[in-house]
Coordinates of N, CA, C and O and ligand atoms in Angstrom, one line a residue:
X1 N 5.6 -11.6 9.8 CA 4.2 -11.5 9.5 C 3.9 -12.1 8.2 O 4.5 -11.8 7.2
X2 N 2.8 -13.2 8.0 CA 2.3 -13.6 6.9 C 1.7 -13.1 6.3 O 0.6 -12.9 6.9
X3 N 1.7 -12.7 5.1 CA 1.6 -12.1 3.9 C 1.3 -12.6 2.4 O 2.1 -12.7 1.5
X4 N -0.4 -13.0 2.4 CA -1.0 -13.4 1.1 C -1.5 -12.9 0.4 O -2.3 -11.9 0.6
X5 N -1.1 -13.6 -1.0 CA -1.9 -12.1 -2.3 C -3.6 -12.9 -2.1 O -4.6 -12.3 -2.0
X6 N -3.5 -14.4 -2.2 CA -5.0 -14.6 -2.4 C -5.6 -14.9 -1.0 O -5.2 -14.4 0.0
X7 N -6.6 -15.6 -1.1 CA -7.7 -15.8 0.7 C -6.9 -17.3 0.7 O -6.3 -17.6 -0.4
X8 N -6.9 -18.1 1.8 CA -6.8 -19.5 1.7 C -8.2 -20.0 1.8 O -9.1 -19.3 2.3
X9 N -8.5 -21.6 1.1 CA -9.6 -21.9 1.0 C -9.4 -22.8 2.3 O -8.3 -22.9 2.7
X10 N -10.5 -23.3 3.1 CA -11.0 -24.1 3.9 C -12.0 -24.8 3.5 O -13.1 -24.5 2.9
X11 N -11.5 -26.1 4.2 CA -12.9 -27.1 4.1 C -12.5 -28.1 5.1 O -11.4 -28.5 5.3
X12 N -13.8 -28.6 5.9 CA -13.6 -29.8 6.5 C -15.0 -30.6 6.4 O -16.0 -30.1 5.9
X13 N -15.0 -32.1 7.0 CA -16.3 -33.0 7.1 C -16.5 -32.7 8.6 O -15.9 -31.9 9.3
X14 N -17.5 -33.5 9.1 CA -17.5 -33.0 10.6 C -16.7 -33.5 11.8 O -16.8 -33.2 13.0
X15 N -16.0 -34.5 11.2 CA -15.0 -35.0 11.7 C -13.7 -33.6 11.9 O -13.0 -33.5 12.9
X16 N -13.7 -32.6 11.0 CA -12.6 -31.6 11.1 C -13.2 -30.2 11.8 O -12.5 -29.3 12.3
X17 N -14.7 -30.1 11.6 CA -15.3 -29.3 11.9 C -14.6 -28.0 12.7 O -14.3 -26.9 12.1
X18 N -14.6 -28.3 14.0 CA -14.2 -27.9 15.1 C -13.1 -27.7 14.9 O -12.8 -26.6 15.4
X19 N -12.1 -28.2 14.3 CA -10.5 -27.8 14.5 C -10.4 -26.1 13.1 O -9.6 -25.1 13.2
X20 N -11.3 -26.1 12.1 CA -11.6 -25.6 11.4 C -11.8 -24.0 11.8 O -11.2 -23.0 11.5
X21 N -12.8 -24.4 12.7 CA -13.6 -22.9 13.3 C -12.1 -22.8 14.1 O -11.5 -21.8 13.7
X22 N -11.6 -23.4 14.8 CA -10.5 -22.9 15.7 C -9.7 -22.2 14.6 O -9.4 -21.0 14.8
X23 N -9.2 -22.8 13.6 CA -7.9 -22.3 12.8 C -8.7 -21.2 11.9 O -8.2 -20.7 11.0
X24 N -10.1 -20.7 12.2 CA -10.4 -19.5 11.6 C -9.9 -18.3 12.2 O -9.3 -17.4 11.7
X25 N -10.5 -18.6 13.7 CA -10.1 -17.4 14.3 C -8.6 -17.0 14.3 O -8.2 -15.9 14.6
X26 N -7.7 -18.2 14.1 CA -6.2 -17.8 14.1 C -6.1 -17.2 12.9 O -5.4 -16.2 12.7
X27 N -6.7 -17.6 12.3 CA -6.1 -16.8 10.5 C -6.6 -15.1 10.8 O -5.9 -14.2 10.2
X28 N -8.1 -14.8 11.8 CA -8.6 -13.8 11.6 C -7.7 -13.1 12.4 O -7.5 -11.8 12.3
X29 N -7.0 -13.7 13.3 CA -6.3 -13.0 13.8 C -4.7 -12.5 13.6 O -3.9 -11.6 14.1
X30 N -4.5 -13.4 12.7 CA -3.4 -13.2 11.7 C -3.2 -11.9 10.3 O -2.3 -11.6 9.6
X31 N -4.9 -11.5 10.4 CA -5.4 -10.9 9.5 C -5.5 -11.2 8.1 O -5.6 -10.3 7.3
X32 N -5.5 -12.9 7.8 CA -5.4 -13.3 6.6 C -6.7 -13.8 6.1 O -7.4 -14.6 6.7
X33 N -7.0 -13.1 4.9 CA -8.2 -13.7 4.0 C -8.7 -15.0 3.7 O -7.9 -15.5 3.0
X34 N -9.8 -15.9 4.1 CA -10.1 -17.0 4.1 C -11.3 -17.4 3.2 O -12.3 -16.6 3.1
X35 N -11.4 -18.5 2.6 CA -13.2 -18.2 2.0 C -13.2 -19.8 2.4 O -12.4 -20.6 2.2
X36 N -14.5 -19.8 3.3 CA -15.2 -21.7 3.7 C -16.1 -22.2 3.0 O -17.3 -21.9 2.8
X37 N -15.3 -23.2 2.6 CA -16.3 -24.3 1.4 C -17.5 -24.9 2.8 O -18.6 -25.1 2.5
X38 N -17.1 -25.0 4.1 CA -17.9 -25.8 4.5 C -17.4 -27.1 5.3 O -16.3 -27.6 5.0
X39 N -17.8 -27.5 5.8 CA -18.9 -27.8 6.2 C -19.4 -26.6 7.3 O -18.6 -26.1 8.1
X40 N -20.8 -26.3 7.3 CA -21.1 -25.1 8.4 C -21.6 -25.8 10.2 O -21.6 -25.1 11.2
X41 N -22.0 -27.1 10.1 CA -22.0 -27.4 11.3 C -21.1 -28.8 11.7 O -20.1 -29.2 11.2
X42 N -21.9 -29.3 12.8 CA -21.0 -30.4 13.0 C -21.7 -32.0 12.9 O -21.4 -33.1 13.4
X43 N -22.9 -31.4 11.8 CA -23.3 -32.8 11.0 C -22.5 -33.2 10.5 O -21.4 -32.7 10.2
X44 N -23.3 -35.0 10.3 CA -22.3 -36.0 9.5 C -22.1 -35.4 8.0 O -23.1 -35.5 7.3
X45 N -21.4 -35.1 7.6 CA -21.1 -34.7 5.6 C -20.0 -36.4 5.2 O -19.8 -37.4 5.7
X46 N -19.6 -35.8 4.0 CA -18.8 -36.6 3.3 C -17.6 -35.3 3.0 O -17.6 -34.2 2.5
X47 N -16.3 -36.2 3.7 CA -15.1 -35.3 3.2 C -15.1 -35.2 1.7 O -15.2 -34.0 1.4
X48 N -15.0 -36.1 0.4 CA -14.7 -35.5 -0.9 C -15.7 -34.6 -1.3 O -15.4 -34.0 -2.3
X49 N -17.1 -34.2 -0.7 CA -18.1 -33.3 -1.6 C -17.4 -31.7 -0.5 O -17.6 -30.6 -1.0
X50 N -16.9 -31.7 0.3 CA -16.0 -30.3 0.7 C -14.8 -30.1 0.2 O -14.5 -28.9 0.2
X51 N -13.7 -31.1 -0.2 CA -12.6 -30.8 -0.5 C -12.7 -30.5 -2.1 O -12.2 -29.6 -2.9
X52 N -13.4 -31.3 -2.3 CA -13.9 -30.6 -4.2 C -13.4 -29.2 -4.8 O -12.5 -28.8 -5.5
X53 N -14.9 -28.4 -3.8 CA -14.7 -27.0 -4.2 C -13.5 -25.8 -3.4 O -13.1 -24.7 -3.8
X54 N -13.2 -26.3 -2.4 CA -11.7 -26.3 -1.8 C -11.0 -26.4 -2.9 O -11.2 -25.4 -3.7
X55 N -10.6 -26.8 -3.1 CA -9.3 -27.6 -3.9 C -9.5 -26.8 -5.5 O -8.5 -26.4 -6.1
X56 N -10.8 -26.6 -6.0 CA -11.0 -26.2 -7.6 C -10.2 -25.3 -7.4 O -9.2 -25.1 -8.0
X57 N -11.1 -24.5 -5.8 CA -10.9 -23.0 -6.2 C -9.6 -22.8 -6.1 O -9.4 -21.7 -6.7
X58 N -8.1 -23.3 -5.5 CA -6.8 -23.0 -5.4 C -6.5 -23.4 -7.1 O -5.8 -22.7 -7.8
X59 N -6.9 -24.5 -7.7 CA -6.5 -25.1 -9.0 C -6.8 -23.7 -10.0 O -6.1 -23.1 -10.8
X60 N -8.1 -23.5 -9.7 CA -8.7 -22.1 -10.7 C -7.8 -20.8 -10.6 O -7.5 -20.0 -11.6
X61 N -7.3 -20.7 -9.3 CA -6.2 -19.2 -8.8 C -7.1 -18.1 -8.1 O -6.8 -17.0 -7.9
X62 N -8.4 -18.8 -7.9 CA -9.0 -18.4 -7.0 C -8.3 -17.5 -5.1 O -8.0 -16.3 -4.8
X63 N -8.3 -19.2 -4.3 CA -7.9 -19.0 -3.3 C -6.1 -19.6 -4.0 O -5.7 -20.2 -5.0
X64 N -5.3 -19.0 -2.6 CA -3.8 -19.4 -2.8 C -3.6 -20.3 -2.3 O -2.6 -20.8 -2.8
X65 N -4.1 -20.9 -1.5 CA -3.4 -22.3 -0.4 C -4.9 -23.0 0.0 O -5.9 -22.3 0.0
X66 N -5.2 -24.5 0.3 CA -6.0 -24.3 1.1 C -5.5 -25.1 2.4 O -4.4 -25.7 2.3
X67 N -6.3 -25.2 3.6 CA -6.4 -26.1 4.7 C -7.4 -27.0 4.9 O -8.4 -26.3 5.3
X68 N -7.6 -28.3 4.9 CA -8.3 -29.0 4.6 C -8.2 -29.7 6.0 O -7.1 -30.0 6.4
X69 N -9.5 -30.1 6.7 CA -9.8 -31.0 7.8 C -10.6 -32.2 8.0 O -11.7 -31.9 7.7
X70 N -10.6 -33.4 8.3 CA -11.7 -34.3 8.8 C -10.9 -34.8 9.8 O -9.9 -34.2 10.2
X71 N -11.4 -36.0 10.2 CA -11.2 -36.7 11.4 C -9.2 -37.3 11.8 O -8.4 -37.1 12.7
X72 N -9.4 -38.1 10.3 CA -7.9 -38.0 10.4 C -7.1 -37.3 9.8 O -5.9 -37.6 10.0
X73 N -7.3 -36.4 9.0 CA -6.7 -35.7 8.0 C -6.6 -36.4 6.6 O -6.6 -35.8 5.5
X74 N -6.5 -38.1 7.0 CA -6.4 -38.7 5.8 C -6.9 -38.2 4.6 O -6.3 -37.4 3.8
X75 N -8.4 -38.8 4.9 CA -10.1 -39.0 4.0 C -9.6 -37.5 3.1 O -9.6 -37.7 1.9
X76 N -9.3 -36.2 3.4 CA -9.5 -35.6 3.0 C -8.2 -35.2 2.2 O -8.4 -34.4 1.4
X77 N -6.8 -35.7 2.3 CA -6.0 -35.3 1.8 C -5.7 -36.0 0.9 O -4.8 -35.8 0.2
X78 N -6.8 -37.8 0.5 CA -6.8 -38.5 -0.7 C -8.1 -37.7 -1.5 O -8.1 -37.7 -2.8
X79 N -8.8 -37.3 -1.0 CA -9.7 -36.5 -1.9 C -8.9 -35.5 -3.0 O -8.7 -35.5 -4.2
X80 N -8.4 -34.4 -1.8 CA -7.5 -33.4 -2.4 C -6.7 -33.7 -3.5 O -6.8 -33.2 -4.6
X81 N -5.7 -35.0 -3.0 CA -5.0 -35.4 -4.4 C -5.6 -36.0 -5.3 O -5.0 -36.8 -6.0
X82 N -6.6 -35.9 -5.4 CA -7.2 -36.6 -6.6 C -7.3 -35.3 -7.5 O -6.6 -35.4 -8.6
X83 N -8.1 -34.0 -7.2 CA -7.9 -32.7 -7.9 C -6.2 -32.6 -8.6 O -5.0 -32.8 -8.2
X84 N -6.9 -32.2 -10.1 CA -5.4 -32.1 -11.0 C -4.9 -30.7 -10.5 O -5.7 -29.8 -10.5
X85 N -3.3 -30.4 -10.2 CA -3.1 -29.7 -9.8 C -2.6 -29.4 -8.4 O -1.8 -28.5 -8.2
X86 N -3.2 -30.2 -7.5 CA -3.6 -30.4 -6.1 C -2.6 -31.1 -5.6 O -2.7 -32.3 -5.9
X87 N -1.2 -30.8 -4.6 CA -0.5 -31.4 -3.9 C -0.7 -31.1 -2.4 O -0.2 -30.2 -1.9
X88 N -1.6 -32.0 -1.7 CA -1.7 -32.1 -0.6 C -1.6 -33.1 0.4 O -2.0 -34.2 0.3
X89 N -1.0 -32.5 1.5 CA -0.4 -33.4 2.7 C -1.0 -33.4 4.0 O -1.3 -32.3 4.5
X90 N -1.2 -34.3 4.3 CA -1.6 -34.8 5.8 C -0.4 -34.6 6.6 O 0.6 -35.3 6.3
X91 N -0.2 -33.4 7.9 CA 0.5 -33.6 8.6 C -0.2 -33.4 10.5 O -1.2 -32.9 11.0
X92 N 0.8 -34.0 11.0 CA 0.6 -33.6 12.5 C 1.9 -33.1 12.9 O 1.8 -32.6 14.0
X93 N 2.9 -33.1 12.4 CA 4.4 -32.4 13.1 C 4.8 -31.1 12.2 O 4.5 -31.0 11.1
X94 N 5.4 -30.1 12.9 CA 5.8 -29.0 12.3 C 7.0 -28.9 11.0 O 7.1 -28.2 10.1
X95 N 7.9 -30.2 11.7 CA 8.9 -30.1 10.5 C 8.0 -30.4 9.0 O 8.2 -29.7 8.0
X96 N 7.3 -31.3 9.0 CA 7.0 -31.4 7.7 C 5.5 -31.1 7.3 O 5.0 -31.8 6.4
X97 N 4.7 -30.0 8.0 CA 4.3 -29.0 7.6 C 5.2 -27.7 6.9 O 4.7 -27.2 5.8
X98 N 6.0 -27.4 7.2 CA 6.9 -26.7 6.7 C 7.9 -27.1 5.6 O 8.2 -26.3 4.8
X99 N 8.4 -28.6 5.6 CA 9.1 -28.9 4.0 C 7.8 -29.3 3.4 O 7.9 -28.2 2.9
X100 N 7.1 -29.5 3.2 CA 6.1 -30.0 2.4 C 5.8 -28.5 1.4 O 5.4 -28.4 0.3
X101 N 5.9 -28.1 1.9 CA 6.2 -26.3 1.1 C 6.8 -26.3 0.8 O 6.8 -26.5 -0.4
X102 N 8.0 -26.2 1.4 CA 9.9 -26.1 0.8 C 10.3 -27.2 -0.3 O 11.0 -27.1 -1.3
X103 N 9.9 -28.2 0.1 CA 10.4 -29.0 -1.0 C 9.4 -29.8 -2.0 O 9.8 -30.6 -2.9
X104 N 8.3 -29.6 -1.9 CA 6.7 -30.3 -2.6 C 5.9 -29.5 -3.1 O 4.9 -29.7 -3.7
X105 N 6.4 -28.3 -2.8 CA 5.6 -27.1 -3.3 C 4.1 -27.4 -2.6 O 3.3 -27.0 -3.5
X106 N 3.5 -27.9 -1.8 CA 2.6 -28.2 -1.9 C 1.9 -27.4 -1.7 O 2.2 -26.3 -1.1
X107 N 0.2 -27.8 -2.3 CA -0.8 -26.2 -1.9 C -1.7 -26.5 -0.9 O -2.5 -25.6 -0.5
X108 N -1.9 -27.9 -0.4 CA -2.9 -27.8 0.3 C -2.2 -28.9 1.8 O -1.4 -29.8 1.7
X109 N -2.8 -28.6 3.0 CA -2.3 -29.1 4.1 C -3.8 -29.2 4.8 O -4.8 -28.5 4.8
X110 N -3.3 -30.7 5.5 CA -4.1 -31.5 5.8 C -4.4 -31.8 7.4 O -3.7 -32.7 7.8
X111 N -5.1 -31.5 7.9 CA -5.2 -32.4 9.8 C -6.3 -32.6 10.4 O -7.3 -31.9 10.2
X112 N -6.2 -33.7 11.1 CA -6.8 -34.3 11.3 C -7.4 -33.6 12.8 O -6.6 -33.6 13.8
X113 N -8.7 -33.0 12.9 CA -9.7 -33.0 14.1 C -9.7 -34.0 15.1 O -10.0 -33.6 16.3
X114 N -9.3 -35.5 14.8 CA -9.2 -36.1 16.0 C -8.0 -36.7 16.6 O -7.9 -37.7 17.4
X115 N -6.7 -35.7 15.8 CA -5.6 -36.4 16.0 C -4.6 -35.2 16.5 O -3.5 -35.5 17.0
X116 N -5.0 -33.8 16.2 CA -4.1 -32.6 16.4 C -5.7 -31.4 17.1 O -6.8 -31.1 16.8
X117 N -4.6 -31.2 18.3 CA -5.4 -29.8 19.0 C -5.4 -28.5 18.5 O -4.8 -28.4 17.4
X118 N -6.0 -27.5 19.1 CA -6.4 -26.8 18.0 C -4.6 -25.8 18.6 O -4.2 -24.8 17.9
X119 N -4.0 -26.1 19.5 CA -2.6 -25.2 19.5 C -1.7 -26.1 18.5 O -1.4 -25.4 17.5
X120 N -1.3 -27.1 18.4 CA -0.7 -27.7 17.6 C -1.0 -27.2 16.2 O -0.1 -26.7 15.4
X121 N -2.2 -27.4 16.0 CA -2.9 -27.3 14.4 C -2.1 -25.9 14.0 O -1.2 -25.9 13.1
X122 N -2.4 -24.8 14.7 CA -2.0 -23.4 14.9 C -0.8 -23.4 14.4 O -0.9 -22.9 13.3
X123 N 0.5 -23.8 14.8 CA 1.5 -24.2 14.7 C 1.9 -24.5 13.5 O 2.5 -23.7 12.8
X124 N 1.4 -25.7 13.1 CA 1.4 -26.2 11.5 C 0.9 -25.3 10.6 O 1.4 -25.3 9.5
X125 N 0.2 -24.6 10.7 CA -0.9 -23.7 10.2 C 0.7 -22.6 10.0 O 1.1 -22.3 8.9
X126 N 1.2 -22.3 10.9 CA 1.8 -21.3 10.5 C 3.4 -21.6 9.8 O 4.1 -20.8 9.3
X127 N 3.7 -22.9 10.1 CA 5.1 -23.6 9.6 C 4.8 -23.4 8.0 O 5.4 -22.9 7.1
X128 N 3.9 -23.7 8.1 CA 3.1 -23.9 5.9 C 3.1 -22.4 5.5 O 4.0 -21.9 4.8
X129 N 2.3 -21.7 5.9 CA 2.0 -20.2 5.6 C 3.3 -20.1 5.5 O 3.7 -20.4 4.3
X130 N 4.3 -19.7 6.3 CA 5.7 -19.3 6.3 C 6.7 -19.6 5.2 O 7.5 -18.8 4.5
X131 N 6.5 -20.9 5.2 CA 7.5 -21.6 4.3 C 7.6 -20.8 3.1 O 6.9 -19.8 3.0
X132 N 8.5 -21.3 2.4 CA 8.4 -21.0 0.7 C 9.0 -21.9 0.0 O 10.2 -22.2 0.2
X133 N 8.1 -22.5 -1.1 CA 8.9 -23.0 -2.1 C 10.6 -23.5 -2.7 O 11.3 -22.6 -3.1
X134 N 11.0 -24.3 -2.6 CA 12.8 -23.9 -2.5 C 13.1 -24.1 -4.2 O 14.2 -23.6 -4.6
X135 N 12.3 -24.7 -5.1 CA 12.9 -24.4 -6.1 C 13.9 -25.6 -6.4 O 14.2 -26.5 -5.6
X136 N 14.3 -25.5 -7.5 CA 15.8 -25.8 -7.8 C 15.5 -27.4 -8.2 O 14.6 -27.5 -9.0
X137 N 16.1 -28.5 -7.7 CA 15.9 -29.9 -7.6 C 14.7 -30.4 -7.5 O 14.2 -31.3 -8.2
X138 N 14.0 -29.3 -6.2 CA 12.8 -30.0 -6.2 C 11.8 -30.1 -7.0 O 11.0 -31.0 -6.9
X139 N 11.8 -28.6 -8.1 CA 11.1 -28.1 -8.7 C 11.3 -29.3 -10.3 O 10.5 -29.2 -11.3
X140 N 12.1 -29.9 -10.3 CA 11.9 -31.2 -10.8 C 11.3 -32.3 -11.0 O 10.8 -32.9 -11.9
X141 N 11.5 -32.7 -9.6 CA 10.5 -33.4 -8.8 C 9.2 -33.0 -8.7 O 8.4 -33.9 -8.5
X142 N 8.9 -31.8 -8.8 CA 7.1 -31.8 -8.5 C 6.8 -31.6 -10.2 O 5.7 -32.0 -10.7
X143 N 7.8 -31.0 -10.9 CA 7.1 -31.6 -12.5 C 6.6 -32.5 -12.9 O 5.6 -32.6 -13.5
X144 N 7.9 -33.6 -12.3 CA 7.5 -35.2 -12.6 C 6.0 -35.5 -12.0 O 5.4 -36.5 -12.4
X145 N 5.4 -34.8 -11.1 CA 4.3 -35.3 -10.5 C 3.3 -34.5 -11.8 O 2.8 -35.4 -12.5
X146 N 3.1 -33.9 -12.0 CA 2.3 -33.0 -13.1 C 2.8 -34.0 -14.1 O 1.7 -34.5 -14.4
X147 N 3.7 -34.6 -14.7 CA 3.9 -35.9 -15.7 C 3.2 -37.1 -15.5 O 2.7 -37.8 -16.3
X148 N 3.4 -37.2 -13.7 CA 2.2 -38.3 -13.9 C 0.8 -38.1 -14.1 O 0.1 -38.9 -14.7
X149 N 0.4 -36.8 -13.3 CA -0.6 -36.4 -13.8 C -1.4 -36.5 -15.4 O -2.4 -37.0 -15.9
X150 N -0.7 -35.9 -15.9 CA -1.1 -35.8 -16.9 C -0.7 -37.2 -18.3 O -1.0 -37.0 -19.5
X151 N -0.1 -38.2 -17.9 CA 0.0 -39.6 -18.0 C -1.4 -40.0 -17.7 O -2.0 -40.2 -18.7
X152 N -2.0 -40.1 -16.6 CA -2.8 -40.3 -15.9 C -4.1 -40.3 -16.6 O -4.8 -41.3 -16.9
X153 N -4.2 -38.7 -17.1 CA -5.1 -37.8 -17.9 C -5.8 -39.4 -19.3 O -6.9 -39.8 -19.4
X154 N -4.7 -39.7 -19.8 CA -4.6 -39.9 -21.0 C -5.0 -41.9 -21.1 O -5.3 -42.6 -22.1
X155 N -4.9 -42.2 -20.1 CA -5.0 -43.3 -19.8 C -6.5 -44.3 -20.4 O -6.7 -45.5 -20.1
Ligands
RB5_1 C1 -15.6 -39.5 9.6 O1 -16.1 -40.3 10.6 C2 -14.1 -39.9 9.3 O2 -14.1 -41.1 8.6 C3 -13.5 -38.8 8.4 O3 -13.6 -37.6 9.1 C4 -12.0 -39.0 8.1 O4 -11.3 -39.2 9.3 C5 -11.7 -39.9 7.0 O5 -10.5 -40.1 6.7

């Protein structure tokens, strides 16, 4: 059973809409805490003005993880990484929903509404939740990313 100290944040455009509302009720039924940036219907939005406050609130320690949706997962998972702090992946397969955790530490996971159903999504949804961090080597490697980061900063 998955087991979070913070809510995960949510956000999709309305391209992710729908897969969104699906992976709520999985979490509700998983009994895990969630808070929705939004989008609330299945109007046209813009993916970066939802992944924004998504994304702050995991950077702040707000929420612990988030799940981020639009059409392809893309749009939203270059938004995401743009947030300092923010390592998020676009996936559609389970293996790398699950290292993307284990070995990228990553906090935020990405899919695409018009490319993954809402059983699949489910799936990934829970490969990520599960995972954990592996540490060690990798935990080197995701420094170096916070180095470019903050290279970046300074530019
Ligand atoms: C919106 O039509 C679509 O472009 C968006 O949801 C996303 O797929 C962008 O990457």
């Amino acid at each position: 059973m998955i087991k979070l100290e913070k809510p995960i944040a949510l956000a999709a455009d309305h391209g992710g809409f729908a897969l969104k509302e699906a992976i709520k009720e999985h979490l509700q039924e998983l009994g895990l805490a969630y808070q929705d940036f939004g989008t609330v219907t299945g109007e046209s939005c813009d993916y970066p003005q939802v992944a924004q406050p998504a994304c702050e609130a995991v950077v702040k320690g707000e929420c612990g993880l988030a799940l981020l949706f639009c059409g392809t997962g893309v749009g939203i998972s270059i938004a995401a990484n743009k947030i300092r702090g923010i390592r998020a992946c676009c996936c559609s397969d389970v293996f790398s929903a699950e290292f993307t955790r284990r070995h990228n530490n990553a906090n935020a996971l990405c899919m695409g509404g018009r490319v993954v159903g809402a059983g699949l999504a489910c799936s990934l949804v829970d490969a990520f939740l599960n995972a954990e961090f592996e540490g060690e080597r990798h935990e080197r490697r995701v420094n170096m990313l916070k180095e470019i980061e903050d290279a970046q900063a300074t530019l």
